[in-house]
Coordinates of C-alpha atoms in Angstrom, one line a residue:
M1 CA 81.4 128.4 152.4
L2 CA 78.4 127.1 150.6
S3 CA 77.4 130.0 148.2
G4 CA 82.0 129.3 147.1
V5 CA 81.5 125.5 146.4
I6 CA 77.9 126.1 144.2
L7 CA 79.7 128.2 142.3
I8 CA 82.8 125.1 141.9
L9 CA 79.9 123.2 141.2
L10 CA 78.3 125.2 138.7
A11 CA 81.8 126.2 136.5
L12 CA 83.1 122.0 137.2
G13 CA 80.0 121.5 135.0
K14 CA 80.5 124.4 132.4
A15 CA 81.1 121.9 129.5
Q16 CA 78.0 119.6 129.9
W17 CA 75.7 122.9 130.9
V18 CA 76.7 124.5 127.6
S19 CA 76.4 121.6 126.2
A20 CA 73.0 119.6 127.4
I21 CA 71.1 122.8 126.5
E22 CA 69.9 124.5 123.8
I23 CA 68.7 127.9 123.3
P24 CA 66.9 129.8 120.9
F25 CA 69.2 132.7 119.7
L26 CA 68.5 135.3 116.3
N27 CA 68.9 135.0 113.1
N28 CA 70.6 137.8 112.2
R29 CA 72.8 138.0 115.4
I30 CA 73.1 141.1 117.1
P31 CA 77.0 142.4 116.8
Y32 CA 78.7 141.5 120.0
E33 CA 81.6 143.4 121.7
I34 CA 84.6 142.0 124.5
D35 CA 85.6 144.9 126.2
L36 CA 88.2 143.3 128.6
Q37 CA 91.9 144.7 128.7
G38 CA 95.4 142.9 129.4
N39 CA 94.3 139.9 129.0
D40 CA 94.0 138.5 125.5
E41 CA 94.1 135.1 126.5
L42 CA 91.1 134.8 128.5
K43 CA 89.7 137.7 126.0
D44 CA 90.0 135.1 123.0
K45 CA 88.8 131.6 126.2
I46 CA 84.9 133.8 126.9
T47 CA 84.9 134.9 122.6
E48 CA 85.6 131.0 121.6
D49 CA 82.8 130.2 124.3
L50 CA 80.4 132.6 123.0
E51 CA 80.8 132.0 119.5
G52 CA 80.9 128.3 120.5
Q53 CA 77.5 128.7 121.9
R54 CA 75.8 131.4 119.3
S55 CA 76.8 128.7 116.5
D56 CA 75.7 125.4 118.2
N57 CA 72.2 126.2 119.4
L58 CA 70.0 126.7 116.7
M59 CA 67.0 127.6 118.4
L60 CA 68.3 130.8 119.6
K61 CA 67.1 132.3 116.8
N62 CA 63.8 132.0 118.3
Y63 CA 64.7 135.2 120.8
K64 CA 63.0 138.3 119.6
D65 CA 63.9 140.0 123.3
P66 CA 67.7 141.5 122.7
R67 CA 68.0 142.1 126.7
K68 CA 66.9 138.5 126.4
V69 CA 69.9 137.2 124.8
A70 CA 72.2 139.7 126.4
R71 CA 70.9 137.8 129.6
Y72 CA 72.0 134.7 128.4
E73 CA 75.6 135.4 126.8
Q74 CA 75.9 137.2 130.5
D75 CA 75.8 134.0 132.1
I76 CA 78.2 132.0 129.5
I77 CA 80.8 134.8 129.8
E78 CA 80.2 135.0 134.1
R79 CA 80.6 130.6 133.9
T80 CA 83.8 131.2 131.7
L81 CA 85.0 133.1 133.5
R82 CA 84.4 131.2 136.7
S83 CA 85.7 128.3 134.9
Q84 CA 89.4 130.1 134.7
G85 CA 89.9 130.9 138.3
Y86 CA 88.0 134.2 138.7
Y87 CA 85.7 134.0 140.7
A88 CA 85.3 137.8 141.6
A89 CA 84.8 138.9 138.5
T90 CA 82.4 141.4 137.4
V91 CA 80.5 141.4 133.8
T92 CA 78.2 144.9 132.5
V93 CA 75.9 144.8 130.2
V94 CA 76.3 147.8 127.3
L95 CA 73.3 147.8 124.5
E96 CA 74.3 150.7 122.1
K97 CA 71.4 151.9 120.7
D98 CA 71.5 154.1 117.8
G99 CA 74.8 155.5 118.7
D100 CA 73.9 155.8 122.8
E101 CA 74.9 153.2 125.4
Q102 CA 72.6 151.7 127.8
T103 CA 73.6 149.5 130.7
A104 CA 71.5 147.0 131.0
E105 CA 70.0 145.7 134.5
R106 CA 68.9 142.6 135.5
Q107 CA 65.7 143.3 137.0
G108 CA 63.1 145.9 136.5
A109 CA 63.4 147.3 132.8
Q110 CA 61.5 147.4 129.5
A111 CA 62.7 145.2 127.1
E112 CA 64.0 147.0 123.8
S113 CA 63.0 145.7 120.5
E114 CA 65.0 144.1 118.0
S115 CA 65.4 147.3 115.7
Q116 CA 66.1 149.5 118.6
V117 CA 69.2 147.4 119.4
S118 CA 72.7 147.7 117.4
G119 CA 75.7 145.9 118.9
I120 CA 76.1 144.3 122.8
I121 CA 79.4 145.1 124.9
Y122 CA 80.3 143.1 127.4
Q123 CA 82.4 145.2 130.4
V124 CA 84.3 141.9 131.6
D125 CA 86.5 142.8 134.7
P126 CA 88.0 139.6 135.8
G127 CA 89.4 140.7 139.0
T128 CA 92.0 138.2 140.8
R129 CA 92.4 135.2 140.0
F130 CA 92.2 132.1 142.6
V131 CA 94.5 130.0 143.3
I132 CA 94.6 126.6 145.0
D133 CA 96.2 127.0 148.5
E134 CA 95.6 123.5 149.5
V135 CA 95.2 120.2 148.0
K136 CA 94.2 116.5 149.8
F137 CA 94.0 113.2 149.5
D138 CA 90.9 111.2 151.5
L139 CA 92.2 107.9 149.6
P140 CA 92.6 104.1 150.8
K141 CA 95.5 103.8 152.5
D142 CA 97.5 102.1 150.4
I143 CA 97.7 104.1 147.8
D144 CA 100.5 106.1 147.7
I145 CA 99.2 109.3 147.6
D146 CA 103.5 111.4 146.9
R147 CA 102.9 109.7 143.3
L148 CA 99.1 111.0 142.9
R149 CA 100.9 114.4 143.7
T150 CA 103.0 114.7 140.5
V151 CA 99.6 114.1 138.2
T152 CA 97.3 116.5 139.8
V153 CA 97.0 119.9 140.5
R154 CA 99.0 121.5 142.6
Q155 CA 99.2 124.6 144.9
G156 CA 100.4 127.6 143.6
Q157 CA 98.4 127.0 140.3
P158 CA 95.4 128.9 139.3
F159 CA 92.3 127.0 140.1
V160 CA 91.5 125.6 136.7
A161 CA 88.4 124.3 136.3
A162 CA 89.4 121.5 133.5
R163 CA 92.6 121.2 135.4
V164 CA 91.0 119.7 138.5
L165 CA 88.9 117.7 135.9
E166 CA 91.6 116.0 134.8
S167 CA 93.6 115.3 138.3
V168 CA 90.3 113.3 138.8
E169 CA 90.3 111.4 135.9
A170 CA 94.9 111.1 136.4
I171 CA 94.3 109.8 139.9
K172 CA 91.3 107.2 138.3
K173 CA 93.7 106.2 135.9
N174 CA 97.2 105.9 137.8
I175 CA 94.9 103.5 140.6
L176 CA 93.2 101.3 137.7
D177 CA 97.5 101.0 136.3
E178 CA 99.1 100.3 139.9
Y179 CA 95.6 98.7 142.1
C180 CA 93.7 96.1 142.0
Y181 CA 90.6 97.8 144.2
F182 CA 87.1 96.3 143.1
Q183 CA 85.4 99.3 143.1
V184 CA 87.5 102.7 141.8
D185 CA 84.9 106.1 142.2
V186 CA 87.1 109.1 142.8
K187 CA 85.5 112.6 143.2
Y188 CA 86.2 116.2 144.5
E189 CA 85.3 118.3 147.0
A190 CA 86.3 122.3 146.2
Y191 CA 85.6 125.4 148.2
I192 CA 86.8 129.4 147.9
I193 CA 88.1 131.9 150.1
P194 CA 86.8 135.0 148.8
A195 CA 88.4 137.4 150.8
E196 CA 91.7 135.4 150.6
E197 CA 90.9 134.8 146.7
K198 CA 92.4 131.0 147.7
A199 CA 90.9 127.5 146.8
G200 CA 91.2 124.3 148.3
I201 CA 90.7 120.8 146.7
T202 CA 90.3 117.3 148.3
F203 CA 90.6 113.9 145.7
K204 CA 88.4 111.0 147.8
M205 CA 87.5 107.9 146.8
P206 CA 85.5 105.2 149.6
D207 CA 87.3 102.4 150.5
S208 CA 86.6 98.9 148.5
P209 CA 88.4 95.5 148.8
Q210 CA 91.1 94.8 146.3
V211 CA 90.8 91.8 144.9
R212 CA 91.8 88.9 142.1
V213 CA 90.3 87.2 139.1
G214 CA 88.3 83.8 140.2
N215 CA 86.9 81.5 138.5
I216 CA 86.4 82.8 134.9
S217 CA 83.4 80.9 133.1
I218 CA 81.3 81.9 129.8
S219 CA 77.9 81.0 128.9
G220 CA 75.5 80.9 126.3
Q221 CA 77.9 79.2 123.3
E222 CA 76.3 76.7 121.2
T223 CA 79.2 75.6 118.3
I224 CA 81.4 77.5 119.9
N225 CA 84.4 75.7 121.5
E226 CA 84.7 77.0 125.2
D227 CA 87.7 76.7 125.6
Y228 CA 89.0 78.7 122.1
L229 CA 86.7 81.4 124.1
L230 CA 88.7 81.3 127.3
R231 CA 91.8 81.7 125.9
K232 CA 91.0 85.2 124.4
L233 CA 89.6 86.9 127.2
G234 CA 92.8 87.6 127.6
L235 CA 92.1 87.2 131.5
K236 CA 93.8 84.3 134.1
E237 CA 92.9 83.2 137.6
G238 CA 94.7 84.5 139.8
Q239 CA 95.7 87.7 138.7
C240 CA 94.9 91.3 139.7
F241 CA 91.3 92.3 139.3
K242 CA 91.2 95.8 136.5
R243 CA 87.6 96.3 135.5
R244 CA 89.3 97.7 132.1
Q245 CA 90.7 94.6 131.7
V246 CA 87.0 92.8 131.7
D247 CA 85.7 95.5 129.2
K248 CA 88.6 94.4 127.5
A249 CA 87.9 90.4 127.2
K250 CA 84.3 91.5 126.0
L251 CA 85.8 93.3 123.0
N252 CA 87.7 90.3 122.4
L253 CA 85.3 88.2 122.3
L254 CA 82.9 90.2 119.9
R255 CA 86.2 90.3 117.4
T256 CA 85.8 86.3 117.0
N257 CA 83.6 87.2 115.1
L258 CA 81.4 84.6 116.1
V259 CA 78.9 86.4 119.2
G260 CA 76.7 89.1 118.3
T261 CA 76.7 90.1 122.3
A262 CA 79.3 89.8 124.9
N263 CA 78.4 90.4 128.5
A264 CA 80.6 90.3 132.3
V265 CA 78.6 89.8 134.9
V266 CA 81.2 90.6 138.6
G267 CA 80.3 89.0 141.4
A268 CA 80.8 90.6 145.1
P269 CA 84.0 90.1 146.4
E270 CA 84.5 86.9 149.0
N271 CA 87.8 86.0 150.1
G272 CA 89.6 88.3 147.9
V273 CA 88.6 87.3 145.1
V274 CA 85.9 87.4 142.4
D275 CA 84.5 85.3 139.9
I276 CA 83.8 86.2 136.4
A277 CA 80.6 85.2 134.1
F278 CA 80.2 86.0 130.7
E279 CA 77.1 85.7 128.7
V280 CA 77.6 85.2 124.1
Q281 CA 74.8 85.2 121.9
E282 CA 76.5 83.4 118.7
R283 CA 76.4 84.9 115.3
F284 CA 75.7 82.9 112.0
H285 CA 78.8 81.7 111.0
R286 CA 78.2 80.9 107.4
T287 CA 78.3 83.5 104.6
V288 CA 77.7 83.1 101.0
K289 CA 79.6 86.5 99.0
A290 CA 78.8 87.1 95.5
G291 CA 80.2 90.7 93.8
I292 CA 80.6 92.5 90.0
G293 CA 82.6 95.1 88.8
Y294 CA 83.9 96.3 85.3
A295 CA 87.1 97.8 84.0
T296 CA 87.4 99.4 80.5
D297 CA 90.8 97.6 80.4
E298 CA 89.6 94.1 82.5
G299 CA 86.1 94.2 81.1
P300 CA 83.6 93.0 83.3
N301 CA 83.6 90.5 86.0
I302 CA 82.7 88.7 89.1
S303 CA 83.6 86.9 92.4
L304 CA 81.8 84.5 93.9
G305 CA 82.8 83.3 97.7
W306 CA 81.9 81.3 101.0
E307 CA 83.0 81.4 103.9
H308 CA 82.6 79.8 107.6
R309 CA 83.8 81.2 110.8
N310 CA 83.4 78.1 112.6
I311 CA 84.6 75.1 110.9
L312 CA 86.4 73.3 113.4
N313 CA 84.5 74.9 116.5
A314 CA 87.4 76.8 117.6
G315 CA 87.1 80.0 115.5
Q316 CA 88.7 78.2 112.8
K317 CA 87.4 80.3 109.5
L318 CA 87.1 78.6 106.1
D319 CA 87.0 80.6 103.1
I320 CA 86.7 79.8 99.1
S321 CA 86.9 82.9 96.9
S322 CA 86.7 82.8 93.0
R323 CA 87.1 85.5 90.2
F324 CA 86.5 85.4 86.8
S325 CA 87.0 88.3 83.9
E326 CA 88.3 88.0 80.8
V327 CA 91.6 88.3 81.5
R328 CA 91.8 86.4 84.6
Q329 CA 90.3 83.3 86.5
D330 CA 91.0 81.9 90.0
V331 CA 89.4 79.7 92.8
G332 CA 91.4 79.7 96.2
A333 CA 90.5 78.0 99.5
E334 CA 92.2 79.9 103.1
L335 CA 92.2 78.0 106.1
E336 CA 92.8 80.3 109.4
V337 CA 93.5 79.2 112.7
P338 CA 93.6 81.7 115.5
A339 CA 95.7 81.8 118.7
F340 CA 97.7 79.0 117.3
A341 CA 100.6 78.3 120.1
S342 CA 99.4 81.8 121.3
P343 CA 96.6 84.2 121.5
D344 CA 98.4 86.7 119.3
N345 CA 98.5 84.5 116.5
R346 CA 97.1 83.4 113.3
L347 CA 97.9 80.2 111.5
I348 CA 96.8 80.8 107.3
L349 CA 97.3 78.1 105.0
E350 CA 95.9 78.9 101.8
A351 CA 96.0 77.1 98.5
S352 CA 94.8 78.2 94.8
L353 CA 94.4 77.9 90.9
G354 CA 94.4 80.3 88.4
K355 CA 95.0 81.3 85.0
E356 CA 96.0 84.3 83.4
N357 CA 95.6 85.4 79.7
L358 CA 97.5 89.6 79.5
D359 CA 99.3 91.9 77.1
S360 CA 102.2 91.2 79.3
Y361 CA 102.1 87.7 79.4
K362 CA 100.1 84.6 79.3
S363 CA 100.2 81.7 83.2
E364 CA 98.8 79.3 84.7
T365 CA 99.5 78.2 88.3
I366 CA 99.0 76.4 91.0
L367 CA 99.3 77.9 94.7
A368 CA 99.8 76.5 98.2
G369 CA 101.6 78.1 101.5
M370 CA 101.7 78.4 105.1
R371 CA 101.9 81.9 107.2
L372 CA 101.7 82.2 111.1
E373 CA 100.8 86.1 111.8
H374 CA 101.6 87.9 115.4
Q375 CA 99.8 90.4 116.6
F376 CA 102.2 92.6 118.2
S377 CA 100.3 95.5 119.0
E378 CA 97.6 97.4 119.0
R379 CA 98.7 99.1 115.2
W380 CA 101.5 96.6 115.1
T381 CA 101.5 92.8 112.6
G382 CA 103.9 91.0 111.0
S383 CA 103.9 87.3 109.3
A384 CA 106.3 85.0 108.3
G385 CA 105.9 81.3 105.9
T386 CA 106.4 79.8 102.9
R387 CA 105.2 79.3 99.7
F388 CA 104.9 77.1 96.5
K389 CA 104.3 78.0 92.8
Y390 CA 103.8 76.1 90.0
S391 CA 103.7 78.2 87.1
L392 CA 103.6 77.4 83.3
V393 CA 104.2 81.5 81.8
N394 CA 104.9 82.4 78.6
D395 CA 105.6 85.8 77.4
T396 CA 108.4 86.0 74.6
G397 CA 106.1 83.2 72.1
T398 CA 107.1 80.0 74.0
T399 CA 106.1 78.5 77.4
D400 CA 108.3 78.4 80.5
E401 CA 108.0 75.7 83.7
F402 CA 109.0 77.3 87.3
G403 CA 108.5 75.7 90.2
L404 CA 108.8 78.8 93.0
L405 CA 109.8 78.2 96.9
S406 CA 109.7 81.6 98.4
F407 CA 109.8 82.7 101.8
P408 CA 107.2 85.8 102.5
F409 CA 107.8 88.5 105.1
Q410 CA 105.1 91.5 106.3
L411 CA 105.5 94.5 108.7
K412 CA 102.6 96.7 109.2
W413 CA 101.8 99.5 111.3
D414 CA 98.3 100.6 110.9
T415 CA 96.0 103.3 112.6
T416 CA 93.3 103.8 109.9
D417 CA 90.1 103.9 111.3
D418 CA 88.1 101.8 108.6
L419 CA 89.5 98.6 105.7
L420 CA 87.1 99.8 103.2
N421 CA 86.9 103.6 103.7
P422 CA 89.4 104.8 105.4
T423 CA 89.2 108.7 106.4
R424 CA 92.0 108.9 109.1
G425 CA 95.1 107.1 110.6
W426 CA 97.8 106.3 108.5
S427 CA 99.2 102.9 107.8
V428 CA 102.7 101.2 106.3
I429 CA 103.7 98.0 105.1
G430 CA 106.6 96.5 103.8
N431 CA 107.9 92.4 102.3
V432 CA 110.9 90.9 101.7
S433 CA 110.3 87.8 99.6
P434 CA 113.4 85.5 99.0
Y435 CA 112.5 83.1 95.6
L436 CA 114.2 80.0 94.7
D437 CA 113.3 78.2 91.4
M438 CA 113.2 74.1 92.5
L439 CA 113.6 73.7 88.5
D440 CA 116.1 76.1 87.4
Q441 CA 119.3 77.1 90.5
E442 CA 120.5 80.0 88.5
I443 CA 116.7 81.8 89.0
N444 CA 117.0 82.7 92.4
F445 CA 116.4 86.1 93.8
V446 CA 114.8 88.5 96.3
K447 CA 111.7 90.8 95.5
S448 CA 110.9 94.0 98.1
S449 CA 108.7 96.3 97.8
A450 CA 107.1 98.9 100.5
S451 CA 103.8 101.4 100.9
G452 CA 102.8 103.7 102.6
S453 CA 99.0 105.7 102.8
I454 CA 97.4 108.8 104.9
Y455 CA 94.0 110.4 105.4
F456 CA 92.9 114.2 106.7
T457 CA 89.4 114.0 107.2
F458 CA 88.3 117.6 107.5
D459 CA 85.2 119.0 109.3
T460 CA 84.4 121.3 107.2
L461 CA 81.3 121.6 104.2
L462 CA 81.6 118.9 102.3
R463 CA 84.1 116.9 105.3
P464 CA 86.7 115.9 102.4
T465 CA 89.1 113.8 102.5
L466 CA 93.2 113.7 101.3
A467 CA 94.4 110.2 100.5
M468 CA 97.8 109.8 99.2
R469 CA 100.1 106.9 98.7
A470 CA 102.9 106.4 97.8
S471 CA 104.2 103.0 96.8
A472 CA 107.7 101.3 95.1
G473 CA 109.6 97.4 94.6
S474 CA 112.7 96.6 93.3
I475 CA 114.3 92.9 92.4
S476 CA 117.4 91.6 92.8
G477 CA 119.2 88.9 92.0
V478 CA 118.6 88.3 88.0
G479 CA 117.8 90.6 85.0
N480 CA 114.8 91.8 84.2
R481 CA 114.5 89.3 81.4
D482 CA 115.1 86.7 82.8
L483 CA 112.4 86.7 85.7
P484 CA 109.4 84.6 85.4
A485 CA 107.0 87.0 83.8
D486 CA 104.4 87.1 86.1
E487 CA 106.5 87.7 89.3
R488 CA 107.6 91.6 87.5
F489 CA 106.6 94.7 88.7
Y490 CA 103.6 96.1 86.3
V491 CA 102.2 99.3 87.1
G492 CA 98.6 100.4 85.7
G493 CA 95.2 100.0 86.6
G494 CA 92.9 100.9 88.8
G495 CA 94.5 100.2 91.8
S496 CA 97.5 101.6 90.0
V497 CA 97.8 104.8 88.3
R498 CA 94.2 104.8 86.9
G499 CA 93.7 106.4 83.8
Y500 CA 96.3 103.7 81.4
P501 CA 95.7 100.1 80.5
Y502 CA 96.1 97.5 83.1
Q503 CA 99.7 96.6 83.7
T504 CA 100.7 98.8 81.0
L505 CA 103.3 100.9 82.4
S506 CA 106.0 99.8 81.6
T507 CA 109.0 98.8 78.6
I508 CA 106.8 98.4 75.5
E509 CA 108.2 96.0 73.0
D510 CA 106.0 94.6 69.8
G511 CA 102.5 96.2 71.6
D512 CA 103.2 94.1 74.9
P513 CA 104.7 95.6 78.1
V514 CA 107.4 94.4 79.3
G515 CA 107.6 94.4 83.6
G516 CA 110.0 95.3 85.7
S517 CA 112.5 95.2 88.4
S518 CA 111.3 98.0 90.0
F519 CA 108.6 100.4 90.5
Q520 CA 107.3 103.8 92.0
E521 CA 103.9 105.1 92.2
V522 CA 102.1 108.0 93.4
S523 CA 97.9 108.6 94.0
V524 CA 96.6 112.0 96.0
E525 CA 92.8 112.0 95.7
T526 CA 90.5 114.1 97.3
R527 CA 87.0 112.6 99.0
F528 CA 84.3 114.6 99.5
R529 CA 80.7 113.5 100.9
I530 CA 78.2 115.3 99.5
G531 CA 75.0 113.6 102.5
E532 CA 74.8 110.4 103.7
S533 CA 75.2 108.4 101.0
W534 CA 77.1 109.8 97.8
G535 CA 80.4 111.4 97.1
L536 CA 82.7 113.0 94.6
V537 CA 86.2 112.3 94.3
T538 CA 89.1 113.4 91.7
F539 CA 92.8 112.0 91.8
V540 CA 95.7 112.3 90.4
D541 CA 97.6 108.9 90.1
G542 CA 101.3 108.6 88.8
G543 CA 103.5 105.6 88.5
Y544 CA 106.5 103.3 86.5
A545 CA 107.4 99.9 86.4
F546 CA 111.1 100.1 85.2
E547 CA 113.5 97.5 84.1
D548 CA 116.0 98.8 86.5
A549 CA 116.2 96.9 89.7
S550 CA 117.7 100.8 91.5
Q551 CA 115.7 102.7 90.0
D552 CA 118.3 104.8 88.7
V553 CA 116.9 105.6 85.4
K554 CA 115.8 108.5 83.6
Q555 CA 112.2 107.7 82.5
E556 CA 109.8 109.7 84.4
L557 CA 106.8 108.4 86.1
L558 CA 103.8 108.6 83.4
W559 CA 100.5 111.1 85.2
G560 CA 96.4 109.9 84.9
A561 CA 94.3 112.2 86.1
G562 CA 90.1 112.1 87.0
V563 CA 87.1 112.4 88.9
G564 CA 84.8 109.4 90.9
F565 CA 81.4 108.9 92.2
R566 CA 81.3 106.8 95.2
Y567 CA 78.1 105.2 97.1
Y568 CA 78.4 104.9 100.3
T569 CA 76.5 101.8 102.0
L570 CA 76.7 99.9 105.2
F571 CA 79.1 97.7 104.0
A572 CA 81.7 99.8 101.8
P573 CA 81.8 102.2 99.6
I574 CA 80.9 101.4 95.6
R575 CA 83.4 103.2 93.5
V576 CA 82.9 104.5 89.9
D577 CA 85.8 105.7 88.1
L578 CA 86.8 108.2 85.2
G579 CA 90.4 108.3 84.9
V580 CA 92.5 109.9 81.3
P581 CA 96.3 109.6 80.4
L582 CA 97.7 112.6 81.0
N583 CA 100.9 111.6 79.4
K584 CA 99.0 109.6 76.2
R585 CA 101.4 107.3 74.0
E586 CA 100.0 107.0 70.6
S587 CA 98.9 103.1 70.0
V588 CA 98.7 102.2 73.4
D589 CA 96.3 104.4 75.9
D590 CA 92.9 105.3 75.2
S591 CA 90.9 108.6 75.9
F592 CA 90.0 107.0 79.3
Q593 CA 89.1 104.6 81.3
L594 CA 86.7 103.4 83.4
Y595 CA 86.4 102.1 87.0
I596 CA 83.9 100.1 88.9
S597 CA 84.4 98.2 91.7
I598 CA 83.6 98.0 95.7
G599 CA 85.8 100.0 98.4
Q600 CA 88.1 102.9 97.7
A601 CA 90.9 103.1 95.4
F602 CA 93.2 103.2 98.6

């Protein structure tokens, strides 16, 4: 019985054992063959494990003795067999020697030289697969055993190591989700009966009191309001104690961007409750920001900013930013109030002054607004607000005055792994904004748009990332020529269709783009990593802004393509893209466009 238990423990620890040990291997690997009849699935599993061992353990090249290689790989195969429930299996090693075969003995034989062995044959007789004859539970009496039976291995199933470990995790998750135990430590004991080709398992957990959350305290903060941090925890006195919620509370503190470390000390149970004391260390709350960029169509640009992430001592963030280029100058301020009326809300107040000098129009604007953002889940966010923009716009030689009151709404789903350098996941954003011109009762319209992007990264040579994006939008209620020029859609440029001048992919009149009441954009980009710091990019972009809001037009998209380089910093990649127009327009498009900025194109 003891030997059976030891075999089981070795099998169930197989994955950890293989990854932890690094054994030398041959530079020129000896060919091998798995001789196993009638069970292709098991043969594939053995081959997968053996190939993984040969591939990952680079130190194995120091082995020069083929017998040592064969014996080591024989152990790997036997462990794989046990992990799949074949405890009576036999593995015979045959060394092919210049066309002859010789069975390798485990003891007493002299080593063959490397040059004498042309291959290794592993003859596998799996025998009968052991099945589970008995499943027992030794758990605290309050736990519903019948419910656990639905998430664990059952009588009559093959005795497979991975399924046993999955059952342990499933039991642990169920207990953590449904009960308030102070300690949850689920383990298993297993045995085999070789004569009957059967196995038994007992899932065990030591008894532990069920408790509730008692007093919650926070220490270590110097300028941050304690009540604000307590609200961010997501814990309440009297609720069911769950350690994963304590871990989530620590993460919530770090996500405020106000503390650099957050630790939790859980007290001993007393009278059915446990006190929780959080210890934090504040970060610096002020940041000065500066950036430079360049685009052929816009020229050089400079951005400057200042941020205070705790301006009113309760996580309120004040962000002052400015940008200056040949075609655009603006300065703005944004105040973010977190946990506004709810831990999942953010109130954002904004104001800005701007000036644009584009081929399509010239404008001067004053903007003020507010919006409420709500975090529905980890992936879902939404916002609603109001905004007023006073503008002077000149697009036809005369200056028009507008006072636009808008009500922007947004929904966003985002699973991407990084804001400035996404490599996996996808996101979808939808926007709808009704507009009313307070200075002209006849100009009322609705502006809507949607965009989606998706990212795939492959763990192969150069770690390529395939990035794809599509966007579309339309404006209804007013004809294109009656719209304020600075509210029309424009396509073209570094963040749109590369290779074309900024905002020029629309109808051209007298050498100037008109803009559109609808637009479409698509982009496909392949990003390759060269070492840790450098990257190469190839891309194809297409798009156009149509005068017709329905997009039911014969005008096709215009396309651009090019290559780019990336230099990856700790913060974000530095982007250099060179794009060329594939549908070059006479007297409008240059032969190429160069873009330099921070962050990926999308």
